[in-house]
Amino acid sequence: MTNPLLLLFLSLSLSLSGGGYAESKARGQGAPYLPRVWKDAGGDTLNYRFREPDKIEKGKRYPLVVFYHGAGGRGSDNFGQIRDAGAMEAFAGAGLFAGRPCYFLAGQVPKGKLWVDVAWSSLAHELPKISDSMRLMFEVIDAHMANGNLQIDPDRVYAMGLSMGGYGTWDAIQRRPGLFAAAVPICGGGDKSRVRNIASLPIWAWHGDRDKVIRISRSTDMIAAIKAAGGAPRFTELKGVGHNAWSACWKSQEMWDWLFAQKRRAD
């Protein structure tokens, strides 16, 4: 006869391991980060997480935050992208979904792949061919914005990412500047020769001056180029900080206030 206590123990053990534990953390308070898989017409797939505001009022529209994770979030578990760098805890601490109601999307880059096919140690790069992950992420964004059952405000789509995702954020806004209302690239870099199309876009970049993984010049070069093109981007250089600029960025209430105040500007 099977011991019911043994069955209970096994059940609890399974729920605290692998996907079960991930799902319990991803659920947290309020609406869960729903795990989904996007499949394009050619059969290529992208794991992603989608979250709604904790409360949705009928007839009201809400911003969409698109998050580009760092290298630590890569894989196939469809969880690493929101675990990366303590993202879930940071977003909860900032009041996203409740105090700052919004929709949220975060794709997961497969292991060994990149948001942008550029070496992190490079001091400059030209916009390469779009990566599969970035292409699929755009399809995910477009599909959700076209979904009439969602109350996404098309004039308040925000891009944010760190490290590998900082590169991803710059890449996304340079490829689709008209899609986004604002961007927060954290310790990343873009193509400084092609900034004219993002000169009018509200951008607030963050970087630590002691970052040895991605040099701060990747951010300062972009900021200087955008200013030369007539833009007015914001930049926070974190003194004495290495490759974890996201910690200070996410704790900044000023940054979140600024981001959620942005609306897409008419051309």
XYZ file of C-alpha atoms in Angstrom:
267
model
C 0.000 0.000 0.000
C 1.363 3.411 -0.939
C 2.140 5.704 1.968
C 0.077 8.914 1.540
C 2.764 10.916 3.353
C 5.312 9.705 0.816
C 3.048 10.788 -2.037
C 2.654 14.220 -0.435
C 6.420 14.529 -0.040
C 7.022 13.570 -3.670
C 4.360 16.018 -4.827
C 5.922 18.882 -2.881
C 9.405 17.971 -4.114
C 8.271 18.065 -7.735
C 6.476 21.378 -7.278
C 9.647 22.975 -5.896
C 11.873 21.787 -8.712
C 12.179 22.717 -12.362
C 9.102 24.204 -14.008
C 6.937 23.976 -10.909
C 9.213 26.197 -8.863
C 9.690 28.568 -11.796
C 5.958 28.921 -12.242
C 5.388 29.622 -8.549
C 7.920 32.454 -8.680
C 6.646 33.764 -12.008
C 3.123 33.919 -10.622
C 4.037 36.076 -7.625
C 1.383 38.611 -6.638
C -1.380 39.709 -8.975
C -1.471 38.509 -12.578
C 1.111 35.872 -13.572
C 3.870 36.079 -16.171
C 2.250 33.694 -18.642
C 4.633 31.354 -20.535
C 3.947 31.292 -24.256
C 5.646 30.191 -27.484
C 5.508 32.121 -30.725
C 5.770 30.176 -33.979
C 6.218 31.960 -37.279
C 5.107 30.883 -40.746
C 8.431 29.142 -41.346
C 8.276 27.130 -38.131
C 10.809 29.181 -36.136
C 9.855 29.624 -32.490
C 10.518 32.035 -29.635
C 9.728 31.457 -25.989
C 8.286 34.502 -24.283
C 6.456 35.682 -21.181
C 3.418 37.928 -21.196
C 1.900 39.747 -18.236
C -1.147 41.950 -17.917
C -1.801 44.776 -15.445
C -3.086 43.530 -12.101
C -6.361 45.367 -12.709
C -7.778 46.394 -16.074
C -10.497 49.002 -16.367
C -12.842 48.654 -19.306
C -12.167 51.264 -21.986
C -8.781 52.265 -20.583
C -5.514 51.690 -22.429
C -2.223 50.725 -20.806
C 1.481 50.953 -21.739
C 3.422 47.964 -23.031
C 6.911 47.354 -21.616
C 9.141 45.237 -23.871
C 12.061 43.777 -21.913
C 15.276 42.529 -23.558
C 17.120 40.282 -21.103
C 20.860 39.833 -20.679
C 23.048 36.808 -21.420
C 22.148 35.179 -18.123
C 18.542 34.807 -19.229
C 19.259 32.720 -22.322
C 18.011 29.160 -22.605
C 14.902 27.110 -23.268
C 13.126 27.127 -19.900
C 10.959 30.175 -20.729
C 11.768 31.566 -17.305
C 15.369 32.788 -17.363
C 14.437 35.982 -19.174
C 12.420 37.280 -16.215
C 14.732 35.813 -13.575
C 17.799 37.440 -15.161
C 19.427 40.114 -12.989
C 16.576 39.935 -10.498
C 14.163 41.460 -12.997
C 10.933 40.164 -11.453
C 11.818 41.414 -7.999
C 12.963 44.767 -9.360
C 9.783 45.280 -11.363
C 7.641 44.368 -8.368
C 9.625 46.792 -6.226
C 9.064 49.548 -8.762
C 5.320 48.975 -8.609
C 4.875 47.725 -12.150
C 1.507 46.119 -12.892
C -0.140 47.553 -9.771
C 0.990 51.127 -9.053
C 2.195 51.487 -12.635
C -0.258 49.272 -14.538
C 1.125 48.006 -17.828
C 1.372 45.045 -20.159
C 4.735 43.276 -20.382
C 6.549 41.135 -22.944
C 9.896 39.369 -22.584
C 11.245 36.986 -25.201
C 13.962 34.436 -24.424
C 17.025 34.138 -26.629
C 18.180 30.505 -27.035
C 21.491 29.455 -25.497
C 24.451 30.561 -27.605
C 22.409 33.147 -29.533
C 22.235 36.955 -29.252
C 19.701 39.752 -29.612
C 22.260 41.416 -31.887
C 25.017 39.505 -33.654
C 27.811 41.713 -32.319
C 30.688 40.915 -29.957
C 30.184 42.542 -26.555
C 33.854 43.559 -26.454
C 33.568 45.553 -29.693
C 34.060 49.307 -29.440
C 31.764 50.029 -32.411
C 29.540 48.202 -34.854
C 27.351 48.750 -37.880
C 23.772 47.492 -37.788
C 24.025 43.797 -38.764
C 21.385 41.600 -40.326
C 18.497 41.272 -37.906
C 18.859 38.258 -35.606
C 16.213 35.553 -35.549
C 15.359 36.384 -31.933
C 14.859 40.073 -32.680
C 12.791 39.330 -35.792
C 10.543 36.967 -33.877
C 10.252 39.414 -30.979
C 8.935 42.073 -33.352
C 6.341 39.562 -34.567
C 5.288 38.905 -30.970
C 4.958 42.632 -30.264
C 2.977 43.285 -33.436
C 0.632 40.358 -32.764
C -0.161 41.535 -29.243
C -0.715 45.110 -30.351
C -3.097 43.893 -33.046
C -5.057 41.788 -30.544
C -8.363 43.590 -30.042
C -8.933 41.788 -26.738
C -5.975 43.605 -25.190
C -6.074 47.251 -24.144
C -2.541 48.212 -25.179
C -1.882 51.888 -25.820
C 0.010 52.025 -29.152
C 1.445 55.397 -28.184
C 3.101 54.070 -25.030
C 5.308 51.138 -26.014
C 8.574 51.183 -24.057
C 11.799 49.272 -24.760
C 14.189 48.367 -21.947
C 17.119 45.973 -21.717
C 20.401 45.266 -19.987
C 23.818 44.149 -21.206
C 23.109 41.822 -24.150
C 19.615 43.267 -23.904
C 21.073 46.775 -23.823
C 22.400 46.021 -27.279
C 18.973 44.599 -28.056
C 17.237 47.787 -26.941
C 19.398 49.998 -29.147
C 18.928 47.556 -32.036
C 15.149 47.459 -31.634
C 14.669 51.223 -31.632
C 17.061 51.708 -34.549
C 15.141 49.156 -36.644
C 11.632 50.248 -35.610
C 11.875 53.809 -34.223
C 8.224 54.540 -34.952
C 7.079 51.646 -32.783
C 8.417 52.932 -29.483
C 7.569 55.908 -27.298
C 10.762 55.704 -25.218
C 13.732 53.468 -24.469
C 16.011 52.666 -21.539
C 19.160 50.898 -22.807
C 21.335 49.747 -19.893
C 25.052 49.089 -20.479
C 24.624 48.377 -24.191
C 25.631 49.868 -27.536
C 24.272 50.610 -30.989
C 25.240 51.851 -34.441
C 26.385 55.439 -33.861
C 26.454 56.101 -37.621
C 22.677 55.580 -37.858
C 21.087 57.652 -35.127
C 19.235 60.271 -37.120
C 16.045 58.201 -37.090
C 16.073 58.005 -33.265
C 17.183 61.580 -32.547
C 13.669 62.619 -31.515
C 12.953 59.482 -29.463
C 13.071 59.903 -25.664
C 16.036 57.816 -24.512
C 17.595 57.431 -21.083
C 20.772 55.330 -21.160
C 22.587 53.983 -18.092
C 26.155 52.674 -17.752
C 28.745 52.113 -15.023
C 32.087 53.844 -15.552
C 33.968 50.718 -14.377
C 32.155 48.279 -16.636
C 34.768 45.878 -18.041
C 32.309 43.691 -19.938
C 30.797 46.393 -22.151
C 32.797 49.603 -22.229
C 31.018 52.775 -21.205
C 32.103 54.315 -24.519
C 29.426 52.187 -26.195
C 26.807 54.306 -24.415
C 28.605 57.647 -24.463
C 29.307 57.337 -28.194
C 25.610 56.783 -28.877
C 24.588 59.710 -26.675
C 27.106 62.028 -28.341
C 25.983 60.955 -31.827
C 22.310 61.496 -31.000
C 23.029 64.958 -29.586
C 25.004 65.816 -32.728
C 21.934 64.760 -34.741
C 19.772 67.213 -32.802
C 18.438 64.892 -30.118
C 18.312 65.379 -26.368
C 18.849 61.947 -24.800
C 19.415 61.472 -21.083
C 22.437 59.598 -19.763
C 23.368 58.450 -16.278
C 27.017 57.550 -15.741
C 27.289 55.566 -12.527
C 30.570 56.312 -10.786
C 32.429 53.313 -9.403
C 29.872 50.865 -10.825
C 30.823 47.871 -12.948
C 28.605 45.688 -15.087
C 25.469 45.966 -12.978
C 24.117 49.401 -13.877
C 20.609 47.946 -13.938
C 20.498 47.819 -10.131
C 20.633 51.616 -9.778
C 18.479 52.148 -12.853
C 15.619 49.978 -11.593
C 15.735 51.579 -8.137
C 15.341 55.056 -9.639
C 11.770 56.265 -9.152
C 12.687 59.241 -11.347
C 13.469 56.890 -14.216
C 10.151 55.032 -13.887
C 8.213 58.304 -13.578
C 9.957 59.609 -16.693
C 9.388 56.400 -18.674
C 5.675 56.086 -17.952
C 5.140 59.757 -18.791
C 6.380 59.301 -22.371
C 4.042 59.107 -25.339
C 4.870 58.455 -28.967
C 5.395 61.699 -30.813
C 3.743 62.419 -34.143
C 6.167 62.631 -37.063
